[in-house]
Tab-separated table of C-alpha atoms and ligand atoms in Angstrom:
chain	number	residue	atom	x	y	z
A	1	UNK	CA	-19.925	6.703	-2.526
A	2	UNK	CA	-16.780	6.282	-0.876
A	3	UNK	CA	-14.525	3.715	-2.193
A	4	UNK	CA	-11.550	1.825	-0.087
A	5	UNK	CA	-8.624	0.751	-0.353
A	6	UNK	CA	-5.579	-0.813	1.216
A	7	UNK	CA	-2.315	1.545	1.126
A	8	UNK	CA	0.982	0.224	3.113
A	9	UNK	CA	3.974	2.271	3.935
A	10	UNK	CA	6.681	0.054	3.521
A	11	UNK	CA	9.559	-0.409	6.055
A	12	UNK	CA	12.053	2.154	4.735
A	13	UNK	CA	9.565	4.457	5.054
A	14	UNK	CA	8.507	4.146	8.121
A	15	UNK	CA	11.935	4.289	9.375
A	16	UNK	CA	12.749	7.401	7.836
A	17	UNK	CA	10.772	10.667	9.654
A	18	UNK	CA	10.253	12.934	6.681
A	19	UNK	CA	9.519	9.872	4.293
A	20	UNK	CA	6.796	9.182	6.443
A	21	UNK	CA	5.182	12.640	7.174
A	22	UNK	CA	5.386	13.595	3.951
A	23	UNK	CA	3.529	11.056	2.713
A	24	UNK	CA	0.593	11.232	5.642
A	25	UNK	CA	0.491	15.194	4.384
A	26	UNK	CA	-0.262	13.696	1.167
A	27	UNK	CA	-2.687	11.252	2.145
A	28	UNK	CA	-4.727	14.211	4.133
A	29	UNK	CA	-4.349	16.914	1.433
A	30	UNK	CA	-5.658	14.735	-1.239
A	31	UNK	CA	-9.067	14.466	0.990
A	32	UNK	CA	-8.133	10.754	1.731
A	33	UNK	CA	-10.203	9.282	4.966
A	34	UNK	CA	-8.176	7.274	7.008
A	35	UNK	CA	-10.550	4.588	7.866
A	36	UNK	CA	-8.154	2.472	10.058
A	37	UNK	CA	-4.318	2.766	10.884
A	38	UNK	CA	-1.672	0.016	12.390
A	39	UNK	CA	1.557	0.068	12.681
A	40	UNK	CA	2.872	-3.483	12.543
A	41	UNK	CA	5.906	-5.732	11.241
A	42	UNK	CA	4.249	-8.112	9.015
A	43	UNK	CA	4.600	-11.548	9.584
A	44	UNK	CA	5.869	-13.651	6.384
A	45	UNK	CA	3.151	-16.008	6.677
A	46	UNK	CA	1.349	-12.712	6.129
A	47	UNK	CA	3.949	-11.529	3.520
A	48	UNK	CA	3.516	-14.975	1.391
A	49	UNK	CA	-0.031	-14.847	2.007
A	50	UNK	CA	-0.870	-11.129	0.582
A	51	UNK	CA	1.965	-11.372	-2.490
A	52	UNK	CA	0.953	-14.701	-3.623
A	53	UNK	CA	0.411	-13.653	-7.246
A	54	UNK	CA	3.851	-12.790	-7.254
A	55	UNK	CA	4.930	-16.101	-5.905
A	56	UNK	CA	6.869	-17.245	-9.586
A	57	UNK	CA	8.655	-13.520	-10.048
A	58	UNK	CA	12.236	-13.598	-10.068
A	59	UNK	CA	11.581	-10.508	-6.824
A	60	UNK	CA	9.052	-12.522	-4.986
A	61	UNK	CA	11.937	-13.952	-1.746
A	62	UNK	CA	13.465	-10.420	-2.015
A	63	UNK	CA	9.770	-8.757	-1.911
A	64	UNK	CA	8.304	-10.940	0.965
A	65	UNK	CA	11.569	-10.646	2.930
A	66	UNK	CA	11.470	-6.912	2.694
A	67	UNK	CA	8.162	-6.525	3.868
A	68	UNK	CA	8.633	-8.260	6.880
A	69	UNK	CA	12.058	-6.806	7.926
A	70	UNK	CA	10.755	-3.846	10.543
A	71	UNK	CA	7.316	-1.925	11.021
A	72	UNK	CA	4.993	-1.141	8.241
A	73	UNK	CA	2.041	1.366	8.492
A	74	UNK	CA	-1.134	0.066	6.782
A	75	UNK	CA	-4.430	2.015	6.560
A	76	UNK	CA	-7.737	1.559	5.100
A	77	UNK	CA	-7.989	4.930	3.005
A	78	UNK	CA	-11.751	5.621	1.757
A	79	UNK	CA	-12.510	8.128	-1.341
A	80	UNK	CA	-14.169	8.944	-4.218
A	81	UNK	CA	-12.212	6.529	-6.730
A	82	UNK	CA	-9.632	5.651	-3.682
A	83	UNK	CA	-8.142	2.899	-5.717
A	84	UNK	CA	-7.005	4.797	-8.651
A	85	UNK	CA	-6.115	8.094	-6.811
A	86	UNK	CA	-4.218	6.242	-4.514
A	87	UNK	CA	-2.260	4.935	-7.410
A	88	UNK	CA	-1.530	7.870	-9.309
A	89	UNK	CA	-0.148	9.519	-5.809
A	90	UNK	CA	2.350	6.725	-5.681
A	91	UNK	CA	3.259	6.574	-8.984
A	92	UNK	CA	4.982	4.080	-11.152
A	93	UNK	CA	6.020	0.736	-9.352
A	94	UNK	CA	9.345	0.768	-11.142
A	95	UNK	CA	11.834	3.473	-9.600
A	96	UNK	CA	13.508	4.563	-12.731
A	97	UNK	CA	10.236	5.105	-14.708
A	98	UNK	CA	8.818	6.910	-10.702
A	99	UNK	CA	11.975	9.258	-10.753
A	100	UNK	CA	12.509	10.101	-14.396
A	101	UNK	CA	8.757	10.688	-15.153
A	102	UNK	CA	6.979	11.333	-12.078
A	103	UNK	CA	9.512	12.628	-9.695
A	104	UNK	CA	7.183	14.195	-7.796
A	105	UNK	CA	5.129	11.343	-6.973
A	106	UNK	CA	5.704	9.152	-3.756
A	107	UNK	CA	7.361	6.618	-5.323
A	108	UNK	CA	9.397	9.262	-7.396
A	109	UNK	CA	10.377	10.806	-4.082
A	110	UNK	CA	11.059	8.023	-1.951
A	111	UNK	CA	11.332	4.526	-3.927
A	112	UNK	CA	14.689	3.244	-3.337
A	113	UNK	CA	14.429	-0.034	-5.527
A	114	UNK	CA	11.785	-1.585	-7.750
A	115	UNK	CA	11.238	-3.853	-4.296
A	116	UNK	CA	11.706	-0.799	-2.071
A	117	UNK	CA	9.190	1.238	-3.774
A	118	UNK	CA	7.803	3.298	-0.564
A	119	UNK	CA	3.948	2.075	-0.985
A	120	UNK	CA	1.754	-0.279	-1.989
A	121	UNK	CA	-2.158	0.130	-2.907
A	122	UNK	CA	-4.631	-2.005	-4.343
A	123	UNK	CA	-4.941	-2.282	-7.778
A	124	UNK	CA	-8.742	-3.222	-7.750
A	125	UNK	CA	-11.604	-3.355	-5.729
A	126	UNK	CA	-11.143	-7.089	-5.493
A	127	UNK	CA	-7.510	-6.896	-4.182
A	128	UNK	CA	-9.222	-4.203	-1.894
A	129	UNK	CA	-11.168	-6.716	-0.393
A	130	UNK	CA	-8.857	-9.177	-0.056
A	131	UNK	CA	-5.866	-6.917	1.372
A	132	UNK	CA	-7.825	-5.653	3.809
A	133	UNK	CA	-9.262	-9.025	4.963
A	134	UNK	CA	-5.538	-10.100	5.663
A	135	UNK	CA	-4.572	-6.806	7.566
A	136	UNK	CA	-7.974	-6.005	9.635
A	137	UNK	CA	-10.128	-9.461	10.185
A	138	UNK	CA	-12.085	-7.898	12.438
A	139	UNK	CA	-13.345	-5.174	9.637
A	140	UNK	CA	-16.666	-5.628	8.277
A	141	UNK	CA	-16.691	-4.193	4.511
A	142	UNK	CA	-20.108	-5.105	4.301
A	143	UNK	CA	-21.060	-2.902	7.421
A	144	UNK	CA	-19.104	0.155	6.414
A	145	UNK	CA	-20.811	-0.110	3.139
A	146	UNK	CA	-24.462	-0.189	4.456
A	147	UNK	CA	-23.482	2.507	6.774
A	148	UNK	CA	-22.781	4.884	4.370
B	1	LIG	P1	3.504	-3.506	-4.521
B	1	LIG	O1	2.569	-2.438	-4.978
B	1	LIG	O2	3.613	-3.723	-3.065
B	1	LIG	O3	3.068	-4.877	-5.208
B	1	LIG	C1	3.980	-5.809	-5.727
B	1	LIG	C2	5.377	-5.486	-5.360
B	1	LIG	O4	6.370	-6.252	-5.989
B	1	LIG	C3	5.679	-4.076	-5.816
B	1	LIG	O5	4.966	-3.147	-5.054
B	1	LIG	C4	7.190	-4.051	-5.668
B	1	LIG	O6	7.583	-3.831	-4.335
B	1	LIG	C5	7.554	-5.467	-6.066
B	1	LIG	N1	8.028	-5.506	-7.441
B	1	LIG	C6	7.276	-5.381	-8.543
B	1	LIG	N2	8.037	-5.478	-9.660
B	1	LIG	C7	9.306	-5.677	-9.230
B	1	LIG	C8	10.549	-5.877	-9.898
B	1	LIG	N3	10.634	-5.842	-11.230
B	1	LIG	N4	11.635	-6.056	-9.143
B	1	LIG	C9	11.540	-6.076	-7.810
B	1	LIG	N5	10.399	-5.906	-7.104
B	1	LIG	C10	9.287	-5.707	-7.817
């Protein structure tokens, strides 16, 4: 069974060429599916919407603002345990931890900040569902599911 989840290449990445191909090497030679691709800027509506947990942190204006200052690439990645791979490819979310103990994950390669941390990726299958909602309304989970 092949599980999804919602992975985001965050603006700094996709501005930067090697950032970004390194990372879709990654993606591919760690077996990942790419289910569905955009490229978009996100919207803050969308931004506010999709971070809400984090609307009380201290980082939450400086996280949604990020997000929606140039293109992001989002995909729907599909695996065996997507979720936690996907994770433990990125890496810590806070940069120091990323580059001093797992420099040679994404986020030890290419997080600038704890905000600019080069990727996102759900951190359960509920998130999963819900991320991907936001970013693809017209996918049907429930379809892809039955279909497999
Ligand atoms: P992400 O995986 O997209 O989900 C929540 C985001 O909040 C996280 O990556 C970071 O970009 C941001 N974030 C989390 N903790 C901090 C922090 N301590 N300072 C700034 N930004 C943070």
């Amino acid at each position: 069974y092949l599980q999804l989840t919602l992975a985001i290449l965050k603006p700094h990445v996709v501005k930067s060429p090697f950032a970004l191909q390194k990372i879709r090497d990654l993606i591919i030679d760690n077996n990942f599916k790419v289910v569905r691709s955009r490229r978009t800027t996100i919207s803050r509506e969308e931004a506010e919407l999709f971070y809400k947990e984090h609307r009380d942190r201290f980082f939450y204006n400086r996280l949604v603002s990020f997000m929606c200052s140039g293109p992001s690439d989002i995909h729907i990645l599909a695996a065996h345990d997507a979720i936690v791979k996907w994770r433990q490819l990125m890496g810590p979310t806070k940069v120091y931890q990323a580059q001093y103990s797992a420099p040679d994950t994404i986020r030890g390669m290419f997080g600038l900040s704890d905000t600019r941390n080069a990727t996102h990726g759900s951190d359960s299958t509920e998130s999963a569902k819900r991320e991907i909602a936001i970013f693809f309304k017209d996918f049907d989970l429930k379809k892809w599911h039955d279909n497999e």
